[in-house]
XYZ file of C-alpha atoms in Angstrom:
423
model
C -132.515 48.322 164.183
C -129.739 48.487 166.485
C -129.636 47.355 169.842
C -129.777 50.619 172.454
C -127.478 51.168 175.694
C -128.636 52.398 178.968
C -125.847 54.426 180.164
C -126.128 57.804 182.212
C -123.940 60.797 182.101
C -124.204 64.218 183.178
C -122.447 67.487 181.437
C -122.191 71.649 182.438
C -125.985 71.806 180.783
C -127.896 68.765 182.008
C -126.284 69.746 185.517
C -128.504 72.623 186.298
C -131.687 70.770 184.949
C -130.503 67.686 187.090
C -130.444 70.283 190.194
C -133.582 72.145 189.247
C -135.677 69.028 189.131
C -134.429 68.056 192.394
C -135.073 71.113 194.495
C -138.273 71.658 192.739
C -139.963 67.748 193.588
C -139.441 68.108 197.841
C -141.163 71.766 196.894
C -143.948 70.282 195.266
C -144.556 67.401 197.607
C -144.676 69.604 200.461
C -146.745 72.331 198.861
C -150.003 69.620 198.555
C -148.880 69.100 202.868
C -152.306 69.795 204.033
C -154.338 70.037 200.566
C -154.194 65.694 199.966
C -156.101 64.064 202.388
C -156.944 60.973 200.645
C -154.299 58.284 198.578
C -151.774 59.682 199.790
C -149.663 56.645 199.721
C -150.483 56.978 196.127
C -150.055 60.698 195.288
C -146.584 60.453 196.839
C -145.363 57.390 194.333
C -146.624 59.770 191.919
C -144.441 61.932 192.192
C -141.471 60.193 193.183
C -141.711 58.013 190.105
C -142.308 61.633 187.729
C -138.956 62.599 190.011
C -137.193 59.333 188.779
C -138.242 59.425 185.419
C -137.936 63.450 184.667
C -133.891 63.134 186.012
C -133.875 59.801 183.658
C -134.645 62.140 180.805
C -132.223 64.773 181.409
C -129.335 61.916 182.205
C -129.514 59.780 178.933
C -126.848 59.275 176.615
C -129.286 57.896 173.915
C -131.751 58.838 171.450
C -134.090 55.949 171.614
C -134.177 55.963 175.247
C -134.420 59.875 175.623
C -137.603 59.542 173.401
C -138.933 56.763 175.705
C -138.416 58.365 178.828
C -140.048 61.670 177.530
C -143.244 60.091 176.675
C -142.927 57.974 179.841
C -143.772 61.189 181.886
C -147.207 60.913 180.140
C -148.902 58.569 182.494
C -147.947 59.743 186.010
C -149.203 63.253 185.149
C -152.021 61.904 183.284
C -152.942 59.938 186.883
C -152.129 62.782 189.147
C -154.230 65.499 187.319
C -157.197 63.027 186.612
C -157.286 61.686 190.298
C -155.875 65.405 192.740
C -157.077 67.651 189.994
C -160.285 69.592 190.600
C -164.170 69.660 188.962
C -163.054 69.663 185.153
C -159.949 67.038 185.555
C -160.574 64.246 183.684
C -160.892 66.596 180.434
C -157.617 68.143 181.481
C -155.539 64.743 182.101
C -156.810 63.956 178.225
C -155.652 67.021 177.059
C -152.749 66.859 178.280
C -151.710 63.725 177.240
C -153.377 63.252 173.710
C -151.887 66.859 172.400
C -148.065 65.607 173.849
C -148.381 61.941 172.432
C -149.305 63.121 169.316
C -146.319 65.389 169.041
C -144.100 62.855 170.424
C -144.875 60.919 167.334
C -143.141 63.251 165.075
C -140.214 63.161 167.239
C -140.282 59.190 167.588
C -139.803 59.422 163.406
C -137.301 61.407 163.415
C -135.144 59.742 165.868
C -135.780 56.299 163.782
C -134.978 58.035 160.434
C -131.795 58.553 161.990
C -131.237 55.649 163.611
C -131.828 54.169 160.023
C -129.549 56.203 158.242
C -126.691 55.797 160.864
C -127.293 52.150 162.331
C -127.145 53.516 165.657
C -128.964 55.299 168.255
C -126.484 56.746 170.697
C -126.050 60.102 171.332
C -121.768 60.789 171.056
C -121.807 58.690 167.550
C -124.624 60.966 165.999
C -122.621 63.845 167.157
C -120.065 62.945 165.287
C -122.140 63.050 162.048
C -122.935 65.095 159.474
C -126.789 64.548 157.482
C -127.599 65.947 154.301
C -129.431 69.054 154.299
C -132.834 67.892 152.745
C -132.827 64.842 155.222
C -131.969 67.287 158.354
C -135.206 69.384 157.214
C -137.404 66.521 157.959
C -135.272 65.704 160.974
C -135.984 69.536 161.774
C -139.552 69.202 161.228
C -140.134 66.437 163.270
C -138.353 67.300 166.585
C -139.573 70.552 166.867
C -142.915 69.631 166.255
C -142.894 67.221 169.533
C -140.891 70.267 171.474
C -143.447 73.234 170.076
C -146.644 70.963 171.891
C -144.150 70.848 175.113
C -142.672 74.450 174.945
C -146.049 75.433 174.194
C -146.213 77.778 171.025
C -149.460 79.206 169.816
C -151.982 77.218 168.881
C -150.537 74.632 170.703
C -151.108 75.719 174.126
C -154.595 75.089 175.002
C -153.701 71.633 176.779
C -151.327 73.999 179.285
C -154.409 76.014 179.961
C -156.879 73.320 180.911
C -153.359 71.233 182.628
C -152.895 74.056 184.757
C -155.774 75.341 186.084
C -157.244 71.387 187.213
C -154.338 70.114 188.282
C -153.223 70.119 191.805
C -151.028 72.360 193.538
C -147.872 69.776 192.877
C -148.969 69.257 189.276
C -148.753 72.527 188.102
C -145.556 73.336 189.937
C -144.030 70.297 188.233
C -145.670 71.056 184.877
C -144.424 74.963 184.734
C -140.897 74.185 187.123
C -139.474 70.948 184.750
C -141.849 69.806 182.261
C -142.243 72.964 180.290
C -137.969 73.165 180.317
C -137.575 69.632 178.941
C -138.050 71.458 174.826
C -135.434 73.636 176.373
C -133.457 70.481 177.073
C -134.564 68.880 173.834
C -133.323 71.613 171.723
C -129.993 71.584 173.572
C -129.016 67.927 172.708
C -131.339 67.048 169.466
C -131.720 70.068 167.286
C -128.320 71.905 168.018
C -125.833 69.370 167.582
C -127.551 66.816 165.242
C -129.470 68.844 162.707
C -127.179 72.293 162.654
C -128.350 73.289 158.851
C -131.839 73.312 159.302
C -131.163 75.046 162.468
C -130.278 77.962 160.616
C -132.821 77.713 157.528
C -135.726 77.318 160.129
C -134.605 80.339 163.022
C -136.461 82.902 161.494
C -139.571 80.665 161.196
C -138.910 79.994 164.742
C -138.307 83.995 165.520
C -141.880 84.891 164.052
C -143.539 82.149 166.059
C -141.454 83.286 169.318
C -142.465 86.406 168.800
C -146.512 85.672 168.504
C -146.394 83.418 171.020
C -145.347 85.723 173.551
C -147.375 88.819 172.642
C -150.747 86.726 171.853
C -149.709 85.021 175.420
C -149.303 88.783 176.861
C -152.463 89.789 175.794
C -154.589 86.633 176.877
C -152.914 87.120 180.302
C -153.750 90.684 180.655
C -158.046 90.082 180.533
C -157.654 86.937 182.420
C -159.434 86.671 185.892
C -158.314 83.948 187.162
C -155.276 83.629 189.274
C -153.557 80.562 188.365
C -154.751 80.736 184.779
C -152.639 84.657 184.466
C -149.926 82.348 186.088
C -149.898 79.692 183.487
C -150.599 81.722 180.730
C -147.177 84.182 181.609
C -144.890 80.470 181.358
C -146.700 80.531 177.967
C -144.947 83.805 177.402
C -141.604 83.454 179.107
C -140.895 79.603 177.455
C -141.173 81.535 174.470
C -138.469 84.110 175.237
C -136.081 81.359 175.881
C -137.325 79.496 172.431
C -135.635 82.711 170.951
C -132.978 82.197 172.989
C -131.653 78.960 172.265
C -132.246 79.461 168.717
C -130.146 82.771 168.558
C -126.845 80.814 167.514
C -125.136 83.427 169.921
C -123.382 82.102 173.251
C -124.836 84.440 174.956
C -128.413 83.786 173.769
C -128.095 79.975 174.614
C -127.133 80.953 178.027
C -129.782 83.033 178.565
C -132.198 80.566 177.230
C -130.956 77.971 179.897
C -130.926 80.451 183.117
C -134.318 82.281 182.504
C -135.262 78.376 182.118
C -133.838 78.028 185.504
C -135.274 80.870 186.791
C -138.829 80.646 185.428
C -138.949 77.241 187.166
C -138.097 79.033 190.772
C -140.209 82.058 190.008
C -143.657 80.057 188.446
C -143.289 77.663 191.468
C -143.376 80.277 194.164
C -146.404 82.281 192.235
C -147.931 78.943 192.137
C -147.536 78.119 195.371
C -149.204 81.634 196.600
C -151.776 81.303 194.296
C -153.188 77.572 194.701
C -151.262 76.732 197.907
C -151.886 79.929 200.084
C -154.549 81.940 198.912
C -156.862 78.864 197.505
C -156.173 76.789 200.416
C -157.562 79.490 202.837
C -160.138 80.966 200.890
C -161.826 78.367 197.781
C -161.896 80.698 195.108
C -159.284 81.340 192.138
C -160.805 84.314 190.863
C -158.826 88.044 191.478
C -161.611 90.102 192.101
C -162.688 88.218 194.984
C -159.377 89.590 196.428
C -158.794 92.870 198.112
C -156.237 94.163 200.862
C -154.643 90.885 201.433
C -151.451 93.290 202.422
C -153.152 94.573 205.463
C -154.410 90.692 206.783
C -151.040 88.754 205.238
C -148.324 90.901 205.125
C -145.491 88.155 205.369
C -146.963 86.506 202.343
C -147.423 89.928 200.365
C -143.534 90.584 200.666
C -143.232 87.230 199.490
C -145.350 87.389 196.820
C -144.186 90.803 195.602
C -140.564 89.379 195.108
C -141.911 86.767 193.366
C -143.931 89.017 191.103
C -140.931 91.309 190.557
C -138.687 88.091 189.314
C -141.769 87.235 187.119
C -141.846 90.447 185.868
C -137.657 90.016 185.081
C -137.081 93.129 187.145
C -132.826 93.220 187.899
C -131.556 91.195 190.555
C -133.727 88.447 190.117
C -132.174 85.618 188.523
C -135.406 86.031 185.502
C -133.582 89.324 184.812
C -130.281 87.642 183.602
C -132.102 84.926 181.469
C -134.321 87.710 179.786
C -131.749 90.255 178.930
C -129.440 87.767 177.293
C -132.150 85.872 176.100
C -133.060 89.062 174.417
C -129.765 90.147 173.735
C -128.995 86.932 171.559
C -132.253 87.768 170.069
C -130.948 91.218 169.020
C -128.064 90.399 167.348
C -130.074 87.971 165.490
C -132.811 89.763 163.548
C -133.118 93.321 165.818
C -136.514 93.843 164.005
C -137.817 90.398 165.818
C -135.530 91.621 169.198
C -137.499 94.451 169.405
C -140.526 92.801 169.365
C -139.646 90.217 171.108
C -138.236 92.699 173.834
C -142.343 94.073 174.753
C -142.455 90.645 176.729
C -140.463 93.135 179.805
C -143.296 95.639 179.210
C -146.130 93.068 179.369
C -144.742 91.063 181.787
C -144.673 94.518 184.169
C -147.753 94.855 183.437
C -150.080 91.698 184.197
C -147.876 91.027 187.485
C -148.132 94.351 188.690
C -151.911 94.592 187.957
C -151.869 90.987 189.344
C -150.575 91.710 192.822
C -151.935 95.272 193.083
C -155.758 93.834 192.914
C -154.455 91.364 195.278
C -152.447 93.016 197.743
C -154.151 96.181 197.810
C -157.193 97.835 196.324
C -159.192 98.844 199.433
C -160.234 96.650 202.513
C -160.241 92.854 202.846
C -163.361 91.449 200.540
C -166.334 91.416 202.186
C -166.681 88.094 200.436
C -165.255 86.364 203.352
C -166.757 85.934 206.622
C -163.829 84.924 208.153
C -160.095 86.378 208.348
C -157.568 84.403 206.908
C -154.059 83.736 208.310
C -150.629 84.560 207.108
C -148.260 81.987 205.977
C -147.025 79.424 208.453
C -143.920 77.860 209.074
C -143.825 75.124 206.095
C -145.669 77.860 203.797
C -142.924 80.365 204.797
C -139.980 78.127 204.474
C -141.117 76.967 201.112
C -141.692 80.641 199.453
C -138.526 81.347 201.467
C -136.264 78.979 199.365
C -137.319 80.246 195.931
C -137.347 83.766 196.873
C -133.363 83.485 198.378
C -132.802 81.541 195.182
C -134.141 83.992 192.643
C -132.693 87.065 194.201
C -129.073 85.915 195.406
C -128.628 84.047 191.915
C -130.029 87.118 190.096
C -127.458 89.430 192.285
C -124.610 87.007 191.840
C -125.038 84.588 188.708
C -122.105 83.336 188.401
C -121.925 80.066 189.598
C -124.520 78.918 186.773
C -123.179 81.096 183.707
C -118.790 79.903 184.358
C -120.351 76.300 184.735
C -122.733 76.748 181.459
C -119.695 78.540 179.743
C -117.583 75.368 178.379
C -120.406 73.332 177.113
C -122.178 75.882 175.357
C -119.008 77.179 174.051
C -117.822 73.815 173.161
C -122.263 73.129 171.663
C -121.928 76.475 169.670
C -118.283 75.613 168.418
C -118.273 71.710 167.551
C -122.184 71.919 166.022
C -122.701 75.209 163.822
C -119.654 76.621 163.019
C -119.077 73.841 160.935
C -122.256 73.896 159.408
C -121.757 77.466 158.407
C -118.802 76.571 156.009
């Protein structure tokens, strides 16, 4: 086994995952403001060293060390969920991180079956190589089992559930904002480049599992009851429209895949923020129905909220509108069979948000649940919400500044990696 380098580098994709993790961490640090009384000294190295290690990942010129610092996200998480989370966290924290290790394992063989075959582990030599096809099955096989736990694809997800709903406020932003994007990542430099004719002998497999995920993840989120849990389960659905994405072959589709990555990690922050940092700091209770007429009591919040829904739902000129469509659009020219089906995601994604923040918003008088009014957003609440919301929309009106600086690397991804392999 060959000795490894640590060297960091940054390109026109790892940019934008670079920039998303750091606006996202201040976010989720000052989301828990009020929430953590106790360790804080603690909680705060937390997620400083998940900050460190998350840009670590998405910096790495090699392999061996790209594996390492992917499973090395595993403890801090494991610690924050099982010590902030709520009632049911130390099931959650095990979840969690026996369902990822064990799919890390696959991709921990792959990357040492190539390292054996090549001698080396770093990232621009492997690029330059060429495996046979029955070896780049297994290759195949192996990475995208470690990325389908992390994206999550169905029957994979119920650690996201359980992750989600006990973690605290900052967990769950951090999970559904960078976490759930590093398969995204993955994909991008492992699969793509490295193992470009199983690529194309596994899409449709990948297509038909896309396109399950996200309308078995639809349905789920349409009877939940549970705020945060409708949240959690809609990143189910929306990491698997950009699954399709990346593996459309189209440089459009990869694109997409990478902004409505972006753009899920604004959107999923804010709606988690409203759910478990405004409305379950003020009133104890997750559940929807408990809800009524918020509008009339919070009506900065419910403007804030509704945006958010709206980008959740991809509606145009939100930044989730440009990821979906050519998300979708790569899709299409694909397999237009699985495009179609894969296109109901806009129609159930309407329709869970919508319901969503009508029983919240409106839907007669404030509860009588309460006994107490509850107040609107203050000024680190507002601020917060603020950032995500200008984010979504001005990038959705105005997209330009991520798709010219995407443009040369995916080109240059799509060109160097599968035309070749197409020959």
């Amino acid at each position: 086994m060959s000795s490894f380098d640590f060297y960091l580098g940054v390109d026109g994709i790892s940019i934008y995952f670079v920039l998303l993790t750091t606006i996202i961490m201040p976010i989720s640090l000052l989301s828990n403001w009020t929430s953590i009384s106790e360790n804080v000294r603690s909680f705060v190295v937390i997620i400083l060293l998940l900050e460190t290690l998350l840009l670590a990942v998405f910096m790495v010129l090699d392999i061996l060390l790209f594996y390492i610092f992917f499973e090395s996200i595993l403890p801090p998480l494991f610690i924050l969920i099982g010590m902030f989370g709520s009632s049911n966290r130390v099931r959650a924290s095990f979840y969690l991180f026996l369902y990822t290790l064990l799919g890390s394992l696959f991709l921990l063989l792959s990357i040492l079956t190539m390292s054996s075959i090549m001698g080396t582990t770093d990232f621009d030599a492997l690029y330059k190589t060429n495996f046979n096809f029955t070896t780049q099955l297994f290759i195949f096989a192996g990475i995208f089992i470690a990325f389908a736990v992390k994206t999550p694809t169905i029957f994979l997800n119920t650690w996201l559930l359980k992750a989600h709903v006990e973690s605290p406020l900052s967990g769950s932003i951090i999970l559904a904002g960078i976490v759930l994007k590093l398969s995204l990542y993955g994909i991008l430099r492992l699969i793509l480049p490295l193992v470009p004719k199983a690529y194309f002998f596994f899409t449709p497999m990948v297509y038909v599992i896309g396109v399950i995920t996200i309308i078995y993840a639809s349905f789920s989120t349409l009877r939940t009851i549970d705020v945060k849990e409708l949240i959690a389960y809609s990143s189910v659905s929306h990491a698997a429209v950009y699954l399709l994405g990346v593996f459309s072959n189209s440089i459009q589709g990869i694109e997409g895949g990478i902004v409505l990555g972006l753009a899920h990690g604004f959107v999923s922050s804010g709606l988690f923020i409203c759910a478990g940092g405004v409305l379950y700091d003020r009133s104890s209770t997750r559940l929807i129905s408990f809800y009524r007429g918020i509008a009339q009591i919070m009506p900065i919040f419910s403007i804030l909220f509704f945006i958010l829904c709206l980008g959740n739902a991809g509606t145009p000129l939100s930044l989730n509108f440009v990821g979906e469509f050519m998300s979708l659009y790569g899709t299409f020219e694909r397999s237009p069979l699985l495009g179609a089906l894969a296109s109901s995601s806009i129609v159930f994604s309407a329709a869970y948000t919508i319901y969503m923040f009508n029983r919240i918003a409106f839907a007669g008088s404030f509860s009588k649940f309460f006994k107490f009014n509850i107040p609107d957003l203050n000024k680190r609440e507002f601020m917060i919400l603020l950032t995500l919301v200008v984010l979504t929309v001005l990038l959705g009106i105005y997209p330009a500044p991520i798709l010219d600086g995407l443009h040369y690397s995916v080109s240059s991804l799509v060109y160097h990696s599968l035309i070749p392999s197409r020959l």
